[in-house]
Short mmCIF file of C-alpha atoms in Angstrom, two decimals:
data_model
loop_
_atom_site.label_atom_id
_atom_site.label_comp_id
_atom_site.label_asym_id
_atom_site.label_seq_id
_atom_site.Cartn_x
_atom_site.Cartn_y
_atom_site.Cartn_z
CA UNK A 18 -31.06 -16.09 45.25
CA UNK A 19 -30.88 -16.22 41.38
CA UNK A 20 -27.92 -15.47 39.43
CA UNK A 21 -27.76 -13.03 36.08
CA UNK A 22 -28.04 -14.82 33.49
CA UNK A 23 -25.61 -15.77 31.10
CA UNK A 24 -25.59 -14.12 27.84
CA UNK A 25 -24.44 -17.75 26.03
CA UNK A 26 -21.13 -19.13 24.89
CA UNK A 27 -20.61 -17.38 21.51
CA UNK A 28 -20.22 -19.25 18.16
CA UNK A 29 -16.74 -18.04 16.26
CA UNK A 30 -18.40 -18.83 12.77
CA UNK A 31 -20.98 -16.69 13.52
CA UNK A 32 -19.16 -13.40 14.68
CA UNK A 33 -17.27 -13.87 11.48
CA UNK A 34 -20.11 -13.75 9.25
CA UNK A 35 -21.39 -10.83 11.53
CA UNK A 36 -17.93 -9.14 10.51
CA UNK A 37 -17.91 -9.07 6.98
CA UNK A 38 -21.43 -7.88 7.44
CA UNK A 39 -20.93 -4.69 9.23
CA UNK A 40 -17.35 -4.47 7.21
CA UNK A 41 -19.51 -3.95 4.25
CA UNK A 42 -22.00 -1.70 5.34
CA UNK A 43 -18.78 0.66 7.00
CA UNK A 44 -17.30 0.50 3.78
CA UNK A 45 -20.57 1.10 2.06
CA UNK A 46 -21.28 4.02 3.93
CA UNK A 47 -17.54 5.90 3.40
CA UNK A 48 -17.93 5.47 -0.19
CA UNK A 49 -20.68 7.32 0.30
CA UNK A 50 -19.33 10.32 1.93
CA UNK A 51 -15.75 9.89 0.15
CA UNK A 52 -16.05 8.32 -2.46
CA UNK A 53 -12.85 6.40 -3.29
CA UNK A 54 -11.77 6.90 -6.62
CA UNK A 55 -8.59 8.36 -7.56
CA UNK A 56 -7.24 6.67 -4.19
CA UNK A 57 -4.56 4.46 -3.61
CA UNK A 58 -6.95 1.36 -3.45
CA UNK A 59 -8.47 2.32 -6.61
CA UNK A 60 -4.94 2.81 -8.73
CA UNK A 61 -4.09 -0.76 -7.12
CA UNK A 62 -7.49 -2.61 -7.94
CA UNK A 63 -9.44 -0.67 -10.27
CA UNK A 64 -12.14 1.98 -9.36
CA UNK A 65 -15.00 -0.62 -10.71
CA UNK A 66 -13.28 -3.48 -8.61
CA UNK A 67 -13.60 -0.62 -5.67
CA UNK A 68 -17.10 0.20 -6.58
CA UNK A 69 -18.44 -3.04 -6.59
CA UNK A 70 -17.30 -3.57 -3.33
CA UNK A 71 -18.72 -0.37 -1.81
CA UNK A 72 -21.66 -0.80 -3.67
CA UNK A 73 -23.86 -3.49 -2.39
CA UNK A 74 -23.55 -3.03 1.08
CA UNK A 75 -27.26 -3.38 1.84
CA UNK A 76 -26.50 -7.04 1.05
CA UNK A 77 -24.47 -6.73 4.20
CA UNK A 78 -27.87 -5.67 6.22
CA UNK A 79 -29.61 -8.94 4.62
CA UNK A 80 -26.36 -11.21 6.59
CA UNK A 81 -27.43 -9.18 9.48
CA UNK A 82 -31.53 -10.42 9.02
CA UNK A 83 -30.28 -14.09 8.95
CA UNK A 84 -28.10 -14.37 11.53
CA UNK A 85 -30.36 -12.53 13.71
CA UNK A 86 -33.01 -14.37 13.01
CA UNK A 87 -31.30 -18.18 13.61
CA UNK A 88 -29.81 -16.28 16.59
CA UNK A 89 -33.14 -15.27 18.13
CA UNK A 90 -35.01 -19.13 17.16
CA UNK A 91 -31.96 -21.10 18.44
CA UNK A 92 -31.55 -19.26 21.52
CA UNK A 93 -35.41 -19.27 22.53
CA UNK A 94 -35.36 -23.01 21.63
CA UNK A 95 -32.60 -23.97 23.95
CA UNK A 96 -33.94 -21.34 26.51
CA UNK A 97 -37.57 -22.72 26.38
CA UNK A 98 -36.90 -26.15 25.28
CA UNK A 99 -40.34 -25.56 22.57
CA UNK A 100 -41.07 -22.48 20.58
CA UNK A 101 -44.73 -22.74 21.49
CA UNK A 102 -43.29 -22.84 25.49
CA UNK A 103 -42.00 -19.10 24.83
CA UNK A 104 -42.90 -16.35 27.30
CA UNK A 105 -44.20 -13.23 25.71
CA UNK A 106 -42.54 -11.13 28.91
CA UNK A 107 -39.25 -12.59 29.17
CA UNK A 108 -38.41 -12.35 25.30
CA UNK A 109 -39.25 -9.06 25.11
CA UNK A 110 -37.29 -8.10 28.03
CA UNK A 111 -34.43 -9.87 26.69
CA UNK A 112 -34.93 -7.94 23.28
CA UNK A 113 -34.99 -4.15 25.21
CA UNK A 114 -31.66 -5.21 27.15
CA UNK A 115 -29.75 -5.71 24.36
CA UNK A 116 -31.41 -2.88 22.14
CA UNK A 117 -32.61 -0.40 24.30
CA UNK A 118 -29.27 1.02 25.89
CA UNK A 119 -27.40 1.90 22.52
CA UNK A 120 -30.54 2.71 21.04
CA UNK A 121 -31.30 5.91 23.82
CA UNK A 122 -27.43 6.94 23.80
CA UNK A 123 -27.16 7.04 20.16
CA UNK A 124 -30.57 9.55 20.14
CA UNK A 125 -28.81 11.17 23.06
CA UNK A 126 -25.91 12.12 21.10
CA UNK A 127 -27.86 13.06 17.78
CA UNK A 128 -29.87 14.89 19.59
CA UNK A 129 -27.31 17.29 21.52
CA UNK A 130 -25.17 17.34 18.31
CA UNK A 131 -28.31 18.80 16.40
CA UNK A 132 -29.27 20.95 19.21
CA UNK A 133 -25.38 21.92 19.27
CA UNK A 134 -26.13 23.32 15.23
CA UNK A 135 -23.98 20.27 13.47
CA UNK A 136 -25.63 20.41 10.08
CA UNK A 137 -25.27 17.05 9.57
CA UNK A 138 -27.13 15.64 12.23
CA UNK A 139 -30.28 18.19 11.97
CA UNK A 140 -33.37 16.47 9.94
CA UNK A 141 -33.02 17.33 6.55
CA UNK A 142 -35.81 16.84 3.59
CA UNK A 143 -36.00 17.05 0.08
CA UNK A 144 -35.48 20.37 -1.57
CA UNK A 145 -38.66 22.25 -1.41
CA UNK A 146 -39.81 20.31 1.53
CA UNK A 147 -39.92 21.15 5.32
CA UNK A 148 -37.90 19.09 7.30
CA UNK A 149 -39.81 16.67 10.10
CA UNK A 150 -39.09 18.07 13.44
CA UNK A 151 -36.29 16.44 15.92
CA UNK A 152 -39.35 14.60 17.92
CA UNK A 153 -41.44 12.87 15.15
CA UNK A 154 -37.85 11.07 14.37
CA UNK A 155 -36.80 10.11 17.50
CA UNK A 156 -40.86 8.78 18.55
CA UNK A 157 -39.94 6.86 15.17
CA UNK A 158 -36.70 5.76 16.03
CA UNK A 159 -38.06 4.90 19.76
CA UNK A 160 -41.38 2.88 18.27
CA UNK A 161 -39.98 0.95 15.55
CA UNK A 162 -41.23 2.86 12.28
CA UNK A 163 -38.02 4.64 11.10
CA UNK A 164 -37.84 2.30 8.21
CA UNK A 165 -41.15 4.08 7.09
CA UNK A 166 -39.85 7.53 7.47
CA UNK A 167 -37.17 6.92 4.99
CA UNK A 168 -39.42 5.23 2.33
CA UNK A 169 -41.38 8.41 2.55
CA UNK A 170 -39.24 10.70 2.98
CA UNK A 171 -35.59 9.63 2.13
CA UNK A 172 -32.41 9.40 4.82
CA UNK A 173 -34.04 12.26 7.11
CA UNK A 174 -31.94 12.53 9.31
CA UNK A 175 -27.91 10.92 8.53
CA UNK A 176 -26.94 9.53 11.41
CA UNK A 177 -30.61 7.56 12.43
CA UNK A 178 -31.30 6.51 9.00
CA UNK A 179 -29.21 3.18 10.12
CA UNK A 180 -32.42 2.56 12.25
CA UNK A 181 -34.74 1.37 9.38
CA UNK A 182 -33.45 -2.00 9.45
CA UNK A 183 -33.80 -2.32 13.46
CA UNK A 184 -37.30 -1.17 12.93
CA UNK A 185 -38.12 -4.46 10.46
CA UNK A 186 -35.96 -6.72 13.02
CA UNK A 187 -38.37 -5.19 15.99
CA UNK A 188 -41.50 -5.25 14.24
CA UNK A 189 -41.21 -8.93 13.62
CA UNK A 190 -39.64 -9.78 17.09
CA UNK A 191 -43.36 -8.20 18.32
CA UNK A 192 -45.27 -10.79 16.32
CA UNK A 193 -42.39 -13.74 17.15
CA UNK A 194 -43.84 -15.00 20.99
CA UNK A 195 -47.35 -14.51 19.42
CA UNK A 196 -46.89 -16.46 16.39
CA UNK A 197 -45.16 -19.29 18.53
CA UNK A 198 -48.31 -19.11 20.83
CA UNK A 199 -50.74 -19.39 17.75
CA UNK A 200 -49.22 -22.11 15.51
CA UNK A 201 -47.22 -24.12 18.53
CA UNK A 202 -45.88 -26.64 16.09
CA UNK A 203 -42.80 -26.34 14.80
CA UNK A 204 -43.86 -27.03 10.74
CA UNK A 205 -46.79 -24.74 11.10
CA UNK A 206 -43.99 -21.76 11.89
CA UNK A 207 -41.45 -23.14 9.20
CA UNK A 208 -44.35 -22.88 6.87
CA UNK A 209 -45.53 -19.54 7.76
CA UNK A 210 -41.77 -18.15 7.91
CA UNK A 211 -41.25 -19.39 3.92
CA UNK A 212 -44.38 -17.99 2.83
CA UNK A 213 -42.87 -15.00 3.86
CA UNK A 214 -39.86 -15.05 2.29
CA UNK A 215 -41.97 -16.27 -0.83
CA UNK A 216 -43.64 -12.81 -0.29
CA UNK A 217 -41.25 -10.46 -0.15
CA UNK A 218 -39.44 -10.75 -3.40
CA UNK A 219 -42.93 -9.96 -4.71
CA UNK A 220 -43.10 -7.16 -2.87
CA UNK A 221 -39.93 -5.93 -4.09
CA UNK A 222 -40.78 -6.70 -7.75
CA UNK A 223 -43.79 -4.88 -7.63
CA UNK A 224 -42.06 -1.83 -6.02
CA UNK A 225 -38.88 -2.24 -8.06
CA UNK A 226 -38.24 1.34 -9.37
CA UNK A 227 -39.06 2.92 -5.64
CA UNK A 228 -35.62 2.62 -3.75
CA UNK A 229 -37.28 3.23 -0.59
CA UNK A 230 -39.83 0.38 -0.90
CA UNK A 231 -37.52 -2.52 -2.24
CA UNK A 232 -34.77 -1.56 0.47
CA UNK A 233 -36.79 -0.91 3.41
CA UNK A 234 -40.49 -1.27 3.75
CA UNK A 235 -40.94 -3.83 6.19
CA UNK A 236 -42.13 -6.75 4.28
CA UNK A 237 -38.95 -6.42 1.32
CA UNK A 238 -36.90 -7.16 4.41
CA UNK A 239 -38.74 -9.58 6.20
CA UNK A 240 -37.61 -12.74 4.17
CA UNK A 241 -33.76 -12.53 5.53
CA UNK A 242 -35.47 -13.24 9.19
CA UNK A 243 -37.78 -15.40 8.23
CA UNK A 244 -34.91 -17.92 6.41
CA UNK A 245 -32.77 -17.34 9.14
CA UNK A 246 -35.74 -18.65 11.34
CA UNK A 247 -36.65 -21.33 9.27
CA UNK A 248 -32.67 -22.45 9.67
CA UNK A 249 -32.28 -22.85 12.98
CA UNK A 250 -35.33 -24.91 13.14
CA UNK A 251 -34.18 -27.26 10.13
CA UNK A 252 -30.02 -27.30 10.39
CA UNK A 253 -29.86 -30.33 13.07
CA UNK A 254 -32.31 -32.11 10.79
CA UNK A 255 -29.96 -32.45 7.91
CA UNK A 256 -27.12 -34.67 8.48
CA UNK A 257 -23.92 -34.33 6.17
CA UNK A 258 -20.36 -35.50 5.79
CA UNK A 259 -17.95 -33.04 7.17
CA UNK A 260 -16.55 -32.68 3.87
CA UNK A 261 -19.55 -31.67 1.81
CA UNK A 262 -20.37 -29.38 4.34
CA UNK A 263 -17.10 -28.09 3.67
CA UNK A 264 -17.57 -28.05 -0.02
CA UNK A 265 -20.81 -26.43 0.14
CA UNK A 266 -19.72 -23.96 2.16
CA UNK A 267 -17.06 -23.29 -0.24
CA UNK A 268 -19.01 -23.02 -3.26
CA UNK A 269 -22.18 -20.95 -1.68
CA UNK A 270 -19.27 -18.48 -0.21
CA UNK A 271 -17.90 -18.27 -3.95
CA UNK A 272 -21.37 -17.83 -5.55
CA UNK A 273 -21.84 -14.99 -2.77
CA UNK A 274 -19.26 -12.66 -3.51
CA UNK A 275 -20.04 -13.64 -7.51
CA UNK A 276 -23.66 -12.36 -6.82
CA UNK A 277 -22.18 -9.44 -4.66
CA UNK A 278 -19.58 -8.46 -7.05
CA UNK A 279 -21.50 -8.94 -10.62
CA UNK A 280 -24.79 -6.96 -10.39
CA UNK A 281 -25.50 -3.54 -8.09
CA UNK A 282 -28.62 -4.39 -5.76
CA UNK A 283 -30.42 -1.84 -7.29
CA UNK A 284 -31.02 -4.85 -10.31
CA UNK A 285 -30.85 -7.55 -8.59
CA UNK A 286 -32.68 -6.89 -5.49
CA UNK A 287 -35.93 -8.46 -6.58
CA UNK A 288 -34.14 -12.21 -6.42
CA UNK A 289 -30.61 -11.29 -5.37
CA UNK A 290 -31.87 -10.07 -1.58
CA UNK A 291 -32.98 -13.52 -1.02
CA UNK A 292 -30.44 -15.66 -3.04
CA UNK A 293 -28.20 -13.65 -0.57
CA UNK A 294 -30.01 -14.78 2.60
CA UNK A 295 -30.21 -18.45 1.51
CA UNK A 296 -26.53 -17.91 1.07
CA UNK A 297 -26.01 -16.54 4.54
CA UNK A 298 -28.44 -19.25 6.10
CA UNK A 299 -26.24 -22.36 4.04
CA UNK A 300 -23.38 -21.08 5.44
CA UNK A 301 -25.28 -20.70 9.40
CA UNK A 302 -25.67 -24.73 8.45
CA UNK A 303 -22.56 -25.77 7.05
CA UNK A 304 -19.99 -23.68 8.72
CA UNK A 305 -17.72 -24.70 11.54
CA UNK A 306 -16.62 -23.15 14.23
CA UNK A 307 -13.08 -25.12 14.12
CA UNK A 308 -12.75 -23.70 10.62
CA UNK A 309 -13.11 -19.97 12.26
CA UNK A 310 -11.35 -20.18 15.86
CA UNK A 311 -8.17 -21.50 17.39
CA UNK A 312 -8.11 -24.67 15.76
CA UNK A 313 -7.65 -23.33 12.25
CA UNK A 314 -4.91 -23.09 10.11
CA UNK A 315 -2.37 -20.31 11.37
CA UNK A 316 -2.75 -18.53 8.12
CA UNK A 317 -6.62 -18.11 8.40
CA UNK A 318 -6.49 -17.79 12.28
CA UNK A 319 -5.37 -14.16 12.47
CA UNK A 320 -8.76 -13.29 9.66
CA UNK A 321 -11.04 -15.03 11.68
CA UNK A 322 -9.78 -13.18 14.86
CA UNK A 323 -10.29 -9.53 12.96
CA UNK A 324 -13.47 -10.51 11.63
CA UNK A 325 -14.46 -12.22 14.57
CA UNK A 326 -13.73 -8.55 16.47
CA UNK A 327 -16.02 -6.76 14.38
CA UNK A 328 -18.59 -9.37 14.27
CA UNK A 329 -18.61 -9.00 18.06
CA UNK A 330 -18.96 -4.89 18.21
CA UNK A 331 -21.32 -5.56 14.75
CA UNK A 332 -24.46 -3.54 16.79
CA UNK A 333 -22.48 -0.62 18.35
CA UNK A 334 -20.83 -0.42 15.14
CA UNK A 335 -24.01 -0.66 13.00
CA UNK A 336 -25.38 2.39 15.62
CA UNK A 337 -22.22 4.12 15.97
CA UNK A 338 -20.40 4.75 12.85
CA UNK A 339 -22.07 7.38 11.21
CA UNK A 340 -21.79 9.47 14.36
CA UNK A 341 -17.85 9.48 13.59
CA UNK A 342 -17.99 9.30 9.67
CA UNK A 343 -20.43 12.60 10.07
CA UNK A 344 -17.95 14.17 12.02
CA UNK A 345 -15.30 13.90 9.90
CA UNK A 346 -17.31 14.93 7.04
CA UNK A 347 -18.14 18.46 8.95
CA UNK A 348 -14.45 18.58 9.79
CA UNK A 349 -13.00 17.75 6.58
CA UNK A 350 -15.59 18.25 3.91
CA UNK A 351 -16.14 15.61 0.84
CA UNK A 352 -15.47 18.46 -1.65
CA UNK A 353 -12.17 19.04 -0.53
CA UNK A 354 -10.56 16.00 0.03
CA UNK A 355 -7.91 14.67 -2.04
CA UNK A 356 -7.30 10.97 -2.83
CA UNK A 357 -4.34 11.18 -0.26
CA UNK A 358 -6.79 12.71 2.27
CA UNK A 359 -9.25 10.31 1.63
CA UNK A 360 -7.29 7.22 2.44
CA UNK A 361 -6.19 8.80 5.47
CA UNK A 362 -10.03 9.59 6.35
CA UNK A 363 -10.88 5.93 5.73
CA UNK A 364 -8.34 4.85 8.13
CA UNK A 365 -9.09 7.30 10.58
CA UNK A 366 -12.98 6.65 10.30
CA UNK A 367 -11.83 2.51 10.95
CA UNK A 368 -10.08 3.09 13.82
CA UNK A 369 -12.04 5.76 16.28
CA UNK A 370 -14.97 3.63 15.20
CA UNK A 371 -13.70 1.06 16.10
CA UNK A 372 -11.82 2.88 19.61
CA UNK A 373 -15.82 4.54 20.59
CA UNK A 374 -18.03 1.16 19.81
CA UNK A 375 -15.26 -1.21 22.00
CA UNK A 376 -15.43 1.67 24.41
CA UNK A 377 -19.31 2.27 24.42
CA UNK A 378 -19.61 -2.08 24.67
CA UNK A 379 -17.62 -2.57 27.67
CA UNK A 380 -18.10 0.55 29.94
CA UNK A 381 -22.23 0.72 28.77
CA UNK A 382 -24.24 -1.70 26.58
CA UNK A 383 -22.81 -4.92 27.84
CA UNK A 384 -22.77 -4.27 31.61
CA UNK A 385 -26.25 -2.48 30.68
CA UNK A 386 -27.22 -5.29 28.75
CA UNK A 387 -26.14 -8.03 31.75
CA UNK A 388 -27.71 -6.15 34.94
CA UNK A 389 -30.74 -5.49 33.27
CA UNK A 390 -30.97 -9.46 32.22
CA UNK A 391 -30.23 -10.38 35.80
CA UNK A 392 -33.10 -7.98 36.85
CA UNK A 393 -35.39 -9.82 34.69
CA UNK A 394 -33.96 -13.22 35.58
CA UNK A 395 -34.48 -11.73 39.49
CA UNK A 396 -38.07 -10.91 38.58
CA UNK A 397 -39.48 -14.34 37.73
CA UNK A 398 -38.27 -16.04 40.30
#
C-alpha cells in the first residue's frame, strides 16, 4: 500500500515573492478596467506614483517564470536525486495535477458565461475582423498555444488571455524531462538554460515595437524560467555570510522596485524583463525564510502573513480574477464609475477574489490536485 504523496513543506520566502507577484498583476489588471485616477489613492500619492505601480505588472508575470522555474528544478532534484534520473511520466503527471483542474473549470465557466450572452467573455477581434470561434480558443487554451493567439490576434477573448503565460511555462515543462535525458550533466543544462536567457532579450529587441511579440511569444518569456532553473542548480554552490546575503537582498529588492517604478516595460522590456528575473532569482538565493515567517520581527510578521496568503492562492488567483473583475465591469460599467465608485470596486474586486480562489483551492484544485498525485504515486508502484 502506497501513500499520496506529499505536496512538500512550503518555503515562506517564496509565497511572499509569489504575493507581490500576483498583487501586481491584480492591480495591473483593475487599472485596466478602472483606471484609478481621480481616486482617493491617487489625491493621496499622485496619479503618476499610481500609474507606475499599475503599470508594469507584466514584470509581475516574469517573478512568476522564476520562481516557477527554481520551483520545478529543486523539487525534481530532491524528488529524483539527479536531473538526468527524471521520469518523463511522472513529471508530467505531476504538472496536469496541479494545472489541469483550474485550467478545465476556468474554460467551464467562460464558456457557460459566453454561451449565457456576457459580452465580455465572448471572443472578440479587432474592428473589422471576425472573431475566432469559442473552440479554436479553448483547443488553444487546452494545448498550450494561447500565448500565440494573442500575438496574432490581441487579448481575444478577456478572461483566457491570462493563459499566454501558462502556455510558455507548459511549452518548456514539455522539453524539461527531455532535455535532462539529453544533456544528463548538470553544467551542460546550466549552459543551455543561459543561452536562453542570452536569447531572448534578442528576441525582444528585434521585435521591440510589436507588443505581442516582446510580451508573449514564447521565446521573449523563456529567459525568466530558464534563470530560475539555472538558480536552483547554482544557489547551494555559493556560500555567503548571513549578513551579505542580507545586504544583497536589500539592495537587489531596492534596485527592483527602482527598475519597476522608473521606466514602463514597454521601454525597458528589451533588458529590463531579464534584469527583473536576475532580481527575482538573487532574491530565490539570498532570502530567508526566518526573515518572512514566525521568527520575524512583529512589525514585518503580519506583511509576510498577507503576502504569504496571496502567494499561496497566486494560481487560482492568476486564473480566477478576471472572471470577477469582468463581472463587475458588466455590472457597473468603466464609463460610469466615479472615483468614489471606483475605490469601492477595487475593494470589492480584492475581496470576492480573494473569497472564490480560497474557495475554489480548498473544496477543488488542492484535493484535485492531492488524489490525483496519490493516483500517480499508486500507479508506479
Amino acid at each position: 500500500m502506497t501513500t499520496a504523496p506529499s505536496l512538500g513543506p512550503r518555503s515562506t520566502r517564496i509565497d511572499v515573492l509569489r504575493g507581490i507577484a500576483i498583487l501586481l498583476v491584480l492591480f495591473h489588471h483593475f487599472n485596466i478596467a478602472y483606471r484609478l485616477d481621480g481616486t482617493v489613492l491617487s489625491q493621496l500619492f499622485g496619479w503618476e506614483a499610481v500609474r507606475a505601480v499599475a503599470r508594469n505588472g507584466n514584470y509581475g508575470v516574469t517573478m512568476f517564470f522564476v520562481i516557477s522555474g527554481f520551483l520545478i528544478t529543486s523539487n525534481a532534484r530532491r524528488r529524483w536525486g539527479a536531473l538526468q534520473d527524471v521520469k518523463a511520466r511522472a513529471f508530467y503527471g505531476l504538472r496536469v495535477a496541479r494545472i489541469v483542474p483550474c485550467l478545465l473549470l476556468l474554460l467551464v465557466a467562460v464558456n457557460l458565461l459566453a454561451w449565457a450572452g456576457v459580452a465580455i467573455f465572448q471572443n472578440r477581434a479587432p474592428a473589422g475582423a471576425t472573431p475566432l470561434p469559442l473552440w479554436l480558443v479553448n483547443l488553444a487554451s487546452l494545448t498550450f498555444w494561447m500565448n500565440v493567439v494573442v500575438d496574432k490576434y490581441g487579448w481575444t477573448n478577456y478572461a483566457l488571455g491570462v493563459l499566454w503565460s501558462l502556455s510558455v511555462e507548459e511549452v518548456f515543462y514539455l522539453f524539461f524531462p527531455m532535455l535532462c535525458a539529453l544533456l544528463r550533466r548538470e553544467r551542460r543544462l546550466i549552459a543551455f538554460w543561459l543561452a536562453i536567457a542570452v536569447l531572448a532579450p534578442v528576441y525582444r529587441f528585434h521585435r521591440q515595437d510589436d507588443e505581442g511579440g516582446y510580451l508573449y511569444a514564447y521565446f521573449a518569456a523563456f529567459d525568466g524560467i530558464a534563470i530560475g532553473c539555472c538558480t536552483a542548480l547554482l544557489a547551494d554552490s555559493v556560500v555567503l555570510s548571513t549578513r551579505l546575503k542580507t545586504l544583497l537582498s536589500w539592495t537587489v529588492a531596492i534596485a527592483m522596485v527602482v527598475l519597476y517604478l522608473r521606466w514602463p516595460i514597454a521601454q525597458s522590456h528589451v533588458l529590463g524583463v531579464t534584469a527583473m528575473a536576475l532580481g527575482t532569482a538573487v532574491l530565490l538565493a539570498t532570502m530567508s525564510d526566518r526573515s518572512t515567517d514566525g521568527t520575524a520581527p512583529a512589525r514585518l510578521r503580519w506583511l509576510s502573513t498577507a503576502f504569504g496568503w496571496f502567494g499561496r492562492r497566486s494560481y487560482e488567483l492568476y486564473l480566477f480574477h478576471l472572471i470577477v473583475l469582468g463581472l463587475l465591469r458588466t455590472l457597473f460599467p468603466p464609463a460610469l464609475a466615479s472615483g468614489g465608485d471606483r475605490m469601492w470596486l477595487l475593494g470589492g474586486y480584492m475581496l470576492l477574489s480573494m473569497a472564490l480562489c480560497d474557495a475554489i483551492a480548498r473544496c477543488y484544485s488542492e484535493p484535485l490536485n492531492r488524489w490525483l498525485r496519490s493516483r500517480l504515486s499508486a500507479s508506479r508502484a
